[in-house]
PDB file of C-alpha atoms and ligand atoms in Angstrom:
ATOM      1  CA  UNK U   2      -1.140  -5.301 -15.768  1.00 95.00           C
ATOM      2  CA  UNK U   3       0.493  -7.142 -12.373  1.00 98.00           C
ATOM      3  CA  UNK U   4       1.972  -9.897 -13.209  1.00 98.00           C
ATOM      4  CA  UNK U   5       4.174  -9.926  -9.740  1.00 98.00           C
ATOM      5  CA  UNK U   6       3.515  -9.469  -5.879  1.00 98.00           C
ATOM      6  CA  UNK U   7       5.551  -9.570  -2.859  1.00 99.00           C
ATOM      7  CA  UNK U   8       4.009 -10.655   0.497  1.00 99.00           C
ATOM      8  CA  UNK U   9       4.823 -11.104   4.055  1.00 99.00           C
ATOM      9  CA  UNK U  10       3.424 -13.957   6.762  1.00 98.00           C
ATOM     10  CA  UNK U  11       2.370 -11.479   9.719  1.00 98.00           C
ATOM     11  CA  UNK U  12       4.651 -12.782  12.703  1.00 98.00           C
ATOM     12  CA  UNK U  13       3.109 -13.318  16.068  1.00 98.00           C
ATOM     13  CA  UNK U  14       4.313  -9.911  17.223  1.00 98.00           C
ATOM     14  CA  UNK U  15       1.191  -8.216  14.994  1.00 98.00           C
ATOM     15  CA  UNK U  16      -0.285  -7.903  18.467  1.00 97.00           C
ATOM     16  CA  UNK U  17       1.963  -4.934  19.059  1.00 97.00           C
ATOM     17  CA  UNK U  18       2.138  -3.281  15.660  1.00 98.00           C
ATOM     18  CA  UNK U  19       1.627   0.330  15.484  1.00 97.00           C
ATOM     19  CA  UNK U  20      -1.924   1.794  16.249  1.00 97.00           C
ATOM     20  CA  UNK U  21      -4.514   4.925  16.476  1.00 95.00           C
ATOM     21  CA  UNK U  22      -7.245   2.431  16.023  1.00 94.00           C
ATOM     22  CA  UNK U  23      -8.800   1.468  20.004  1.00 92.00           C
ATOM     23  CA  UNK U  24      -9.993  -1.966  18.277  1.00 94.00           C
ATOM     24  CA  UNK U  25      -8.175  -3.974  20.294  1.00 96.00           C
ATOM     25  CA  UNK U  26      -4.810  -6.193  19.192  1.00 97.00           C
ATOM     26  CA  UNK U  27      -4.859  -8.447  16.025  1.00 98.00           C
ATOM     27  CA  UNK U  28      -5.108 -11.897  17.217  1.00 98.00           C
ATOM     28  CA  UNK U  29      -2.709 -13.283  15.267  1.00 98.00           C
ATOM     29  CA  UNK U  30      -3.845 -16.843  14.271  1.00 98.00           C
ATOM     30  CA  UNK U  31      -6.748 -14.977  13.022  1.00 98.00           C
ATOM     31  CA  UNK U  32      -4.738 -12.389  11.116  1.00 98.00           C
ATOM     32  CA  UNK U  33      -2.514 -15.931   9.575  1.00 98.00           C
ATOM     33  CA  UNK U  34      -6.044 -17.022   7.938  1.00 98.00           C
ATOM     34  CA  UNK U  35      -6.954 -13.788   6.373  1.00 98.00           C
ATOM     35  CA  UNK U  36      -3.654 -13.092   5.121  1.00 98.00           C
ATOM     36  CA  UNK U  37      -3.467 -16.185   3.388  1.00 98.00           C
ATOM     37  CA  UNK U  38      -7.650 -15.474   2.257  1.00 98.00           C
ATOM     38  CA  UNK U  39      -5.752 -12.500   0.783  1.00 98.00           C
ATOM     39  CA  UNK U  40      -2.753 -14.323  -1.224  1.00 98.00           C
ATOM     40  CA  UNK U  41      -5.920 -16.657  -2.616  1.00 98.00           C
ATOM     41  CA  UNK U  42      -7.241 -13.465  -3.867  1.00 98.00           C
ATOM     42  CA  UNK U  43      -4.611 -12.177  -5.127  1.00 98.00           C
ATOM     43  CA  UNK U  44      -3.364 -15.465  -6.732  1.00 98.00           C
ATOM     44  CA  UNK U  45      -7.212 -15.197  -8.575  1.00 98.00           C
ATOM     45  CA  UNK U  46      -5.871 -12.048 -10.281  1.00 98.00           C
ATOM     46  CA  UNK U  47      -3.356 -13.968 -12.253  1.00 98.00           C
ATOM     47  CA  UNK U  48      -0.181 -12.755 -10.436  1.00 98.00           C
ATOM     48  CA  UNK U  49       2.759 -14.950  -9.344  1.00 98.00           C
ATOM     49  CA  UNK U  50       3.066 -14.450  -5.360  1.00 98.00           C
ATOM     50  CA  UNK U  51       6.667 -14.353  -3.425  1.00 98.00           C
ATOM     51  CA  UNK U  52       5.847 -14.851   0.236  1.00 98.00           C
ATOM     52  CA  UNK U  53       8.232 -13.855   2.715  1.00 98.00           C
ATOM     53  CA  UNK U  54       8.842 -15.240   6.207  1.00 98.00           C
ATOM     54  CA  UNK U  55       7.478 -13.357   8.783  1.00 98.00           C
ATOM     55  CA  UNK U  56       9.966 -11.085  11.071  1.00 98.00           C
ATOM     56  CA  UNK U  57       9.454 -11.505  14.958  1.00 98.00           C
ATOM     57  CA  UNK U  58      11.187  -8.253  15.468  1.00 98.00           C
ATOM     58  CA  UNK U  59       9.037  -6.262  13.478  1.00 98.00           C
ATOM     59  CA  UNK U  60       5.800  -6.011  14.309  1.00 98.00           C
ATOM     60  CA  UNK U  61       4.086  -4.243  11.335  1.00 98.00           C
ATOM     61  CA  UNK U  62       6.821  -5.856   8.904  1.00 98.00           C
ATOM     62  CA  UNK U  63       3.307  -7.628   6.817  1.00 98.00           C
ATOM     63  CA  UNK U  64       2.766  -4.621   5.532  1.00 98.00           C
ATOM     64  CA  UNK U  65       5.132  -4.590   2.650  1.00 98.00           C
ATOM     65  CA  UNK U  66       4.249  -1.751   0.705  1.00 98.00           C
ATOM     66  CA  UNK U  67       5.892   0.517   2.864  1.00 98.00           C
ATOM     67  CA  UNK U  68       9.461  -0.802   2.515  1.00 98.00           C
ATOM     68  CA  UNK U  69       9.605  -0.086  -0.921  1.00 98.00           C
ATOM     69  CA  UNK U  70       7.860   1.144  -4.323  1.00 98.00           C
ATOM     70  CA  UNK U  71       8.444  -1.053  -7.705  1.00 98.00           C
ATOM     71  CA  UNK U  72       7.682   0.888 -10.671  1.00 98.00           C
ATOM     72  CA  UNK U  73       7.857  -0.372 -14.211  1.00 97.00           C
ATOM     73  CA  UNK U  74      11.492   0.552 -14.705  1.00 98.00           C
ATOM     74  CA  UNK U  75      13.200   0.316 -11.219  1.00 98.00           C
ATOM     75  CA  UNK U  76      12.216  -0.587  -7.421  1.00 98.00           C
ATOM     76  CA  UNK U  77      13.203   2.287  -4.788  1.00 98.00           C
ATOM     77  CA  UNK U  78      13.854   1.277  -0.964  1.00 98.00           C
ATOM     78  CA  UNK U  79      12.004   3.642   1.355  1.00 98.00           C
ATOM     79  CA  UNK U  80      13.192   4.681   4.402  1.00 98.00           C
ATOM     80  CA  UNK U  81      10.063   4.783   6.750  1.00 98.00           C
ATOM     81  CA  UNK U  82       9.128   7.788   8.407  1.00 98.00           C
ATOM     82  CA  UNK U  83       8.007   5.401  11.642  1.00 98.00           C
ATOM     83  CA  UNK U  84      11.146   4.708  14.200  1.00 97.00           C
ATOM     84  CA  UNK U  85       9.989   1.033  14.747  1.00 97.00           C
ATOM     85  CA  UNK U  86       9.762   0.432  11.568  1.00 98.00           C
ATOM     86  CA  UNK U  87      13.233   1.878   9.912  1.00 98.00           C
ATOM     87  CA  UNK U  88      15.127  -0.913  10.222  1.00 98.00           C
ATOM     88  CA  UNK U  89      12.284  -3.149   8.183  1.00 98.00           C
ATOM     89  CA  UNK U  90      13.258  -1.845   4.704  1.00 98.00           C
ATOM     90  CA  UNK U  91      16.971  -3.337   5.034  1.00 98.00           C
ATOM     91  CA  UNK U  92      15.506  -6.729   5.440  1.00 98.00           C
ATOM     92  CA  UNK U  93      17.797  -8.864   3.191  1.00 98.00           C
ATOM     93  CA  UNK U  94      15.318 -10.855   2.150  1.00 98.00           C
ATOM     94  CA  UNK U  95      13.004  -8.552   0.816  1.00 98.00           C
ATOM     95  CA  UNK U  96      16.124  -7.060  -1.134  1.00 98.00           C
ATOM     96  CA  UNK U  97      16.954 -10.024  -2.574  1.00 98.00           C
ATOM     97  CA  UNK U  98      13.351 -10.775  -3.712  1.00 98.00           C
ATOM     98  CA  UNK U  99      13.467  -7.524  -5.519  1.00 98.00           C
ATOM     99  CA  UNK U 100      16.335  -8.216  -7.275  1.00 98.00           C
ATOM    100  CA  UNK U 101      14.830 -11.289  -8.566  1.00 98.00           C
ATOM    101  CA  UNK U 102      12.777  -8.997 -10.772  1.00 98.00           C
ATOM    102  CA  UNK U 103      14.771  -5.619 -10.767  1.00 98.00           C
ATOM    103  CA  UNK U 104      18.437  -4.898 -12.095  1.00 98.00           C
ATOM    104  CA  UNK U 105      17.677  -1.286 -10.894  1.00 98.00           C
ATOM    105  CA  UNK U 106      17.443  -0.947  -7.587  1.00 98.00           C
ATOM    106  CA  UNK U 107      17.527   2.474  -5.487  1.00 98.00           C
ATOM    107  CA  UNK U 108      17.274   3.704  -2.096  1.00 98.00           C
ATOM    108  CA  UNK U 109      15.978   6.947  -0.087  1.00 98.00           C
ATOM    109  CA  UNK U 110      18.825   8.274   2.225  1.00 98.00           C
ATOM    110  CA  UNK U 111      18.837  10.565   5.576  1.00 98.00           C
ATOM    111  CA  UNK U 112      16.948  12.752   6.646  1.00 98.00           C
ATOM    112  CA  UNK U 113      14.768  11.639   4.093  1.00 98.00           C
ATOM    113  CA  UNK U 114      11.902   9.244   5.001  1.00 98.00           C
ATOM    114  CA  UNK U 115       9.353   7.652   2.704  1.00 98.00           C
ATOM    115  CA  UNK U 116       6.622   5.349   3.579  1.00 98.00           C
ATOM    116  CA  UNK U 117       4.928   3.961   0.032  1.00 98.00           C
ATOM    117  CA  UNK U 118       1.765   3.606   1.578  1.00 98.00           C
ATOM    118  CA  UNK U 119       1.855   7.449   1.127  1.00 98.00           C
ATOM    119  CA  UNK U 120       2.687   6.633  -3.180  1.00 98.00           C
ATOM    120  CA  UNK U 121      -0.212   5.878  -5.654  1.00 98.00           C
ATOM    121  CA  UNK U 122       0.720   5.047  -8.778  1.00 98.00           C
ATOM    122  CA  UNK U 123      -0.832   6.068 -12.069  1.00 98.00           C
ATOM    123  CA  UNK U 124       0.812   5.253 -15.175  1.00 98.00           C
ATOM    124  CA  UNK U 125       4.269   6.440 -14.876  1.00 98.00           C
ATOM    125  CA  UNK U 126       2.948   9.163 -12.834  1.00 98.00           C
ATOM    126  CA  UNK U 127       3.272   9.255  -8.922  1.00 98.00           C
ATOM    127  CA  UNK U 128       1.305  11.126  -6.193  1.00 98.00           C
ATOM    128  CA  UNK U 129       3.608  11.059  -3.164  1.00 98.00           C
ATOM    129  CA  UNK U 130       1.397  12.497   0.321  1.00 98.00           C
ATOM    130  CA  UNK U 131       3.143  14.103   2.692  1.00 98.00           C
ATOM    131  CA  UNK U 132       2.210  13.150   5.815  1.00 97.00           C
ATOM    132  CA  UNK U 133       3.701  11.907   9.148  1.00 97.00           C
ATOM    133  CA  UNK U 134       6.065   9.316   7.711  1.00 98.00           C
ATOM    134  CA  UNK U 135       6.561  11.116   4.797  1.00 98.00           C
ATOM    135  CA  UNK U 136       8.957  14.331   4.520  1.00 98.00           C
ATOM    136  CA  UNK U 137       9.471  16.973   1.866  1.00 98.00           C
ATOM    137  CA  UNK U 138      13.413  15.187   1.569  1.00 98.00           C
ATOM    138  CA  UNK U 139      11.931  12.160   1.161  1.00 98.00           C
ATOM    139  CA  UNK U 140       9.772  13.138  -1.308  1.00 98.00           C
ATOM    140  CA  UNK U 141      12.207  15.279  -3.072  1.00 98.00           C
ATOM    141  CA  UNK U 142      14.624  12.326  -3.312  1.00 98.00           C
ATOM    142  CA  UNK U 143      12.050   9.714  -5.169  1.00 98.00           C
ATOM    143  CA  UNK U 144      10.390  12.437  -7.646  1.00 98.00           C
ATOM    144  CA  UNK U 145      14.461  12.761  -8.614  1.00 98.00           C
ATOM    145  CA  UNK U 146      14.753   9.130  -8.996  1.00 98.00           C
ATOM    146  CA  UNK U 147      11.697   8.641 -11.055  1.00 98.00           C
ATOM    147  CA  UNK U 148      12.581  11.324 -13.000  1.00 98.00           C
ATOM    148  CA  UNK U 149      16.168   9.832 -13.719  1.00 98.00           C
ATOM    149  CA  UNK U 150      13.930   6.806 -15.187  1.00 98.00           C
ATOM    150  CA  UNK U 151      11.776   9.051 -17.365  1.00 98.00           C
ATOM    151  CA  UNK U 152       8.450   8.864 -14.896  1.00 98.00           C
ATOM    152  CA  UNK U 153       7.319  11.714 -12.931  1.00 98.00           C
ATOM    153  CA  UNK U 154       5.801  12.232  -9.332  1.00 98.00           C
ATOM    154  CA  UNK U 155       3.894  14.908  -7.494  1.00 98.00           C
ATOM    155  CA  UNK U 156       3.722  15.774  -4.282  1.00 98.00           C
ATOM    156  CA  UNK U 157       0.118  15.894  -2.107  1.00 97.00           C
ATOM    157  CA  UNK U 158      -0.671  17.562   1.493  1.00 96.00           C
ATOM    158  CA  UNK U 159      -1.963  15.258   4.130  1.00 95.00           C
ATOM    159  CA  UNK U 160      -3.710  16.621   7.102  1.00 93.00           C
ATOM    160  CA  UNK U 161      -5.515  13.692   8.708  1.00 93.00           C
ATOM    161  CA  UNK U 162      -4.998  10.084   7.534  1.00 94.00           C
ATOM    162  CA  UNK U 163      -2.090   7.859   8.151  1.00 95.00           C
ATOM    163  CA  UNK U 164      -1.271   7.751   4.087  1.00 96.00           C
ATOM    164  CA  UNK U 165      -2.268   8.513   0.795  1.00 97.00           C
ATOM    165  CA  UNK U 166      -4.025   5.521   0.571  1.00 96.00           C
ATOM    166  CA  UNK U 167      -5.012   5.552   3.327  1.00 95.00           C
ATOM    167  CA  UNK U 168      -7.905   7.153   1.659  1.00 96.00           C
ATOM    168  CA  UNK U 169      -7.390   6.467  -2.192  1.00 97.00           C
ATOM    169  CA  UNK U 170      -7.497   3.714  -4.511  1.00 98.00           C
ATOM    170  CA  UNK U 171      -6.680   4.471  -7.674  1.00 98.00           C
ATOM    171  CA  UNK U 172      -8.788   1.580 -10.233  1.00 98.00           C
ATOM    172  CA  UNK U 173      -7.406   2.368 -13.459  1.00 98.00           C
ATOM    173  CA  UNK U 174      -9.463   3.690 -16.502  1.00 97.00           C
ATOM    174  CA  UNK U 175      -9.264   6.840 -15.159  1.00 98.00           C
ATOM    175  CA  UNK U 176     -11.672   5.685 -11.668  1.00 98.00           C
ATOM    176  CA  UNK U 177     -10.434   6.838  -8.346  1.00 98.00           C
ATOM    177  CA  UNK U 178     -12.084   5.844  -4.828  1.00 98.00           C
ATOM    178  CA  UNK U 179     -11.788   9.102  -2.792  1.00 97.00           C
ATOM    179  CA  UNK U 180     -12.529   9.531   1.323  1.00 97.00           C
ATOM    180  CA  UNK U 181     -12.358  12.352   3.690  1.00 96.00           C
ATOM    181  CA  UNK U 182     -10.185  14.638   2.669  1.00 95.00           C
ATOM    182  CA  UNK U 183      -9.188  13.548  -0.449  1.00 96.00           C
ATOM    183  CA  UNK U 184     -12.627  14.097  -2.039  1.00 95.00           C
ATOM    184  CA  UNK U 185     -11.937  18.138  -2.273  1.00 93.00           C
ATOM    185  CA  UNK U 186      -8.458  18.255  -3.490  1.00 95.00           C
ATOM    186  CA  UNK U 187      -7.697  20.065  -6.707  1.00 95.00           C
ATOM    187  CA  UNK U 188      -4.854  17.463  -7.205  1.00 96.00           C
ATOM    188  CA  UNK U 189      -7.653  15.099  -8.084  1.00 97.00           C
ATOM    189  CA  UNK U 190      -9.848  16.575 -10.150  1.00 97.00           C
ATOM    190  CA  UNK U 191      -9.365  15.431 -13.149  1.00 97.00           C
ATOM    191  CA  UNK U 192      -9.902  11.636 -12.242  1.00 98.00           C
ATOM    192  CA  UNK U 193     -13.704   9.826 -11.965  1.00 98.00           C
ATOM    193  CA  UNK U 194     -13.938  10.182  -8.345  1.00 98.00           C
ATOM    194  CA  UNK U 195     -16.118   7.959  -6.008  1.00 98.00           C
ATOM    195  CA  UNK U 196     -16.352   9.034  -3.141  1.00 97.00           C
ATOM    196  CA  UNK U 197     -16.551   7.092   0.071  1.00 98.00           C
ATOM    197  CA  UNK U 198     -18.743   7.672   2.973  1.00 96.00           C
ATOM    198  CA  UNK U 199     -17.619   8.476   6.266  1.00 95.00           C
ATOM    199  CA  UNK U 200     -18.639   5.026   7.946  1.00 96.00           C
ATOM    200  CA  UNK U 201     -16.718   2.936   4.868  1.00 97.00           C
ATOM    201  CA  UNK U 202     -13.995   5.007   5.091  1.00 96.00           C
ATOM    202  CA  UNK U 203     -11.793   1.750   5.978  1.00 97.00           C
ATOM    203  CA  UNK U 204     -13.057   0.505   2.622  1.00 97.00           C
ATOM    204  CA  UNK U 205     -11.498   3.242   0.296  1.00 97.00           C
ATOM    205  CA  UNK U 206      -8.218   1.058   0.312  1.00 97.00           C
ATOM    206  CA  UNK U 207      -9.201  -1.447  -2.292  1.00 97.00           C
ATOM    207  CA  UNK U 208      -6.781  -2.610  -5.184  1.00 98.00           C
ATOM    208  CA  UNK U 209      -6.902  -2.965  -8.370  1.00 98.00           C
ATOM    209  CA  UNK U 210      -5.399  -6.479  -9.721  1.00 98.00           C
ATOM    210  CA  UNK U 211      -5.464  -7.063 -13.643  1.00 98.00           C
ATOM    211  CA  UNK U 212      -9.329  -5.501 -13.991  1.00 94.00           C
ATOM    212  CA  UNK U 213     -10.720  -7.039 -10.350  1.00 98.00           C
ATOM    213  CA  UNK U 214     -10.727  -5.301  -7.759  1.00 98.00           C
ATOM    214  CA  UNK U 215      -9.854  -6.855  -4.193  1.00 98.00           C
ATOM    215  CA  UNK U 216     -12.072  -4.824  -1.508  1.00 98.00           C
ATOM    216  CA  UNK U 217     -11.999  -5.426   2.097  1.00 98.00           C
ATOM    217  CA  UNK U 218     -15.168  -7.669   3.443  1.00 98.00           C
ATOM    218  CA  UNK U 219     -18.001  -6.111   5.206  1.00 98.00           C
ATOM    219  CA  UNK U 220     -18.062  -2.339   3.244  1.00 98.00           C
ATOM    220  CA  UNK U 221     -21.148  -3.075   1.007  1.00 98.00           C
ATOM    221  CA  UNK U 222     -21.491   0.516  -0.058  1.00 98.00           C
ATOM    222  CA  UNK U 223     -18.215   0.390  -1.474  1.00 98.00           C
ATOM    223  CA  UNK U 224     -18.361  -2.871  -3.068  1.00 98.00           C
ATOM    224  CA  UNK U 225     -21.328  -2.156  -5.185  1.00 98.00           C
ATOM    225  CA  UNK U 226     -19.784   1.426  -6.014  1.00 98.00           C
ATOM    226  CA  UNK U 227     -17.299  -0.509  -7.596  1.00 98.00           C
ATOM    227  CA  UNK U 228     -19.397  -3.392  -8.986  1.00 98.00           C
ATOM    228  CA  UNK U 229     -20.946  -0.473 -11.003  1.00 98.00           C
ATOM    229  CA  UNK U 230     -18.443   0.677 -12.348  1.00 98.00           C
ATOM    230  CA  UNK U 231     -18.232  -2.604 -14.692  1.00 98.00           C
ATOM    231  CA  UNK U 232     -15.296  -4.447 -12.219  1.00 98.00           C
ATOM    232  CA  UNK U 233     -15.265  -7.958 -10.843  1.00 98.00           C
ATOM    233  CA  UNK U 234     -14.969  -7.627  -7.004  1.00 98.00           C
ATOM    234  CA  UNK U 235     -13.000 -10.141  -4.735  1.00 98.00           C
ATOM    235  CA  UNK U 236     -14.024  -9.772  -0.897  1.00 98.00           C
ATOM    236  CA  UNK U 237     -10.998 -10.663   1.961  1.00 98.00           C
ATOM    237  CA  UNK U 238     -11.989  -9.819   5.541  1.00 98.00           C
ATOM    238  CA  UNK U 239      -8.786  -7.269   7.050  1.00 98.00           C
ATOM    239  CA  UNK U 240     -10.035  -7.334  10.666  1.00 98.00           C
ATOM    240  CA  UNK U 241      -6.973  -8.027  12.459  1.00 98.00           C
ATOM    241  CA  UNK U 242      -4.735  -5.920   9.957  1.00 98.00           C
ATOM    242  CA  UNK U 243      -7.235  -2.785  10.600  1.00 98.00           C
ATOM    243  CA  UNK U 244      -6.824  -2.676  14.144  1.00 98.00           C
ATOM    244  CA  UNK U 245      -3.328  -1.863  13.371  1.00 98.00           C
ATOM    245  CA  UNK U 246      -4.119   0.958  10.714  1.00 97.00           C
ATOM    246  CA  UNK U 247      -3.278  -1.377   8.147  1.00 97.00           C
ATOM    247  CA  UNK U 248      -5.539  -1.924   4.538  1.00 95.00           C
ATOM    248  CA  UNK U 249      -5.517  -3.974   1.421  1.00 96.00           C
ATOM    249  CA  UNK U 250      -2.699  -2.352  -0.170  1.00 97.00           C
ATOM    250  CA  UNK U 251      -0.124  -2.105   2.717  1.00 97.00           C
ATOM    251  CA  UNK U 252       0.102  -6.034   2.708  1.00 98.00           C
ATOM    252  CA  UNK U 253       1.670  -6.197  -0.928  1.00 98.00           C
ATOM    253  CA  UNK U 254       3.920  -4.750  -3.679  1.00 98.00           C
ATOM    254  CA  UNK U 255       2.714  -5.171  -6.736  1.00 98.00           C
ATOM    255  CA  UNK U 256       4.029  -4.822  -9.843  1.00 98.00           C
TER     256      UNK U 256
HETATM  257  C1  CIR J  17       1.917   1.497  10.798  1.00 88.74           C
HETATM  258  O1  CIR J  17       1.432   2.325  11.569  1.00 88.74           O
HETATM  259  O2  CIR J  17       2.946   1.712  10.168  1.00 88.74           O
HETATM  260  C2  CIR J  17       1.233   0.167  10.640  1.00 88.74           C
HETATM  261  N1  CIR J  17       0.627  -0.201  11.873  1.00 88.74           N
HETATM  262  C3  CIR J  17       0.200   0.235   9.539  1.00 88.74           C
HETATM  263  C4  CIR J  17       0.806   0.488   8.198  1.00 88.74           C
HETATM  264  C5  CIR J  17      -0.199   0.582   7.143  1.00 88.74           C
HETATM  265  N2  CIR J  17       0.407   0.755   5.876  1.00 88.74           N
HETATM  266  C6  CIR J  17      -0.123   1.459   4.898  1.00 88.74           C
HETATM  267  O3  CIR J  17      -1.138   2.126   5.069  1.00 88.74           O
HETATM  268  N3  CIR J  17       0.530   1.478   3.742  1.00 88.74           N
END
């Protein structure tokens, strides 16, 4: 159960946030709509919403869930793996939001670097992708800290995707949306997986809110995949955020 999220307004500079995508730039009055589509959404799901002001200087700064992962007993400050986007998880503003809700509060140090996009939670367990953004040290450094706070974490190869969930959504009840190369790895085995087609693929980034589940518009394969599993489904078009890389779940913390 969420009962808290974190948000940030996407500043104007969104048109020059970080990209692989050749969609062209987020237009960003367009990008202002759907975010706030998405904090209606989200505010459906029965959690309390702390919106942020966006940050000029940081262009991909609306994607919160990067800066930092909130876990039941403490919140940890990344330290992103992206140059551009280093500086973003010392925002004071986000710190003292998360002190609002968290007496513990840690922090990944150098030459570590963490992006939380790469962390899905389940239970007090943690699958931490190694990718890009996201080094060994980095990794090393939060499965210590988790452990100091009795939860535990893995650690999970990444070959092609930006992040872990990038191309996994973990639903609860034991469910876990799976794309490309997630759908063969051992590490995963053991859950329900669905996968997701090639052509969806954007649509595997879905999250679960208090037994809805908050899927990006215009990936009907996916939604009715997860209608049948027995959730409720709330649709918010990501256009603008996509042609950036970013999904549902980089645009919150949630916890
Ligand atoms: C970036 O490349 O960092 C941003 N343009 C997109 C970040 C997406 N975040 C995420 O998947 N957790």
């Amino acid at each position: 159960m969420f009962n808290n999220v974190i948000v940030r307004v996407p500043s104007k500079s969104i048109s020059e946030g970080i990209t692989s995508a050749h969609e062209g730039k987020p237009i960003y009055e367009v990008a202002l709509v759907q975010h706030e589509n998405y904090v209606s959404a989200l505010t459906k799901c029965g959690v309390e919403v702390t919106v942020l002001e966006p940050k000029e200087e940081f262009p991909d700064s609306c994607f919160v869930e990067d800066v930092a992962l909130c876990t039941s007993k403490c919140a940890i400050i990344t330290r992103p793996g992206a140059e551009s986007r280093r500086e973003e998880a010392q925002l004071e503003d986000m710190h003292q939001a998360l002190s609002k809700f968290y007496e513990n509060i840690e922090k990944i140090e150098e030459p570590g670097t963490i992006e939380a996009g790469d962390i899905m939670m389940v239970g007090d367990h943690y699958y931490i992708g190694l990718s890009e953004r996201t080094n060994q040290e980095g990794a090393n450094q939060m499965i210590s800290i988790l452990e100091k706070y009795g939860l535990s974490g893995e650690t999970v190869s990444l070959d092609e995707m930006l992040h872990l969930k990038t191309g996994l959504a973990y639903l609860e009840n034991n469910n876990l949306l799976v794309a490309g190369e997630f759908k063969n790895k051992e590490a995963f085995d053991k859950f329900n997986k669905v996968e997701v087609e090639l052509n969806e693929a954007y649509g595997a980034n879905c999250i679960w809110v208090n037994d809805k589940v908050i899927v990006p518009e215009g990936y009907p394969n996916v939604q009715s995949k997860i209608e049948n599993l027995g959730y409720e489904v709330l649709t918010v078009d990501t256009s603008e955020f996509r042609k950036i890389d970013g999904g549902l779940s980089c645009l919150s913390l949630r916890f």
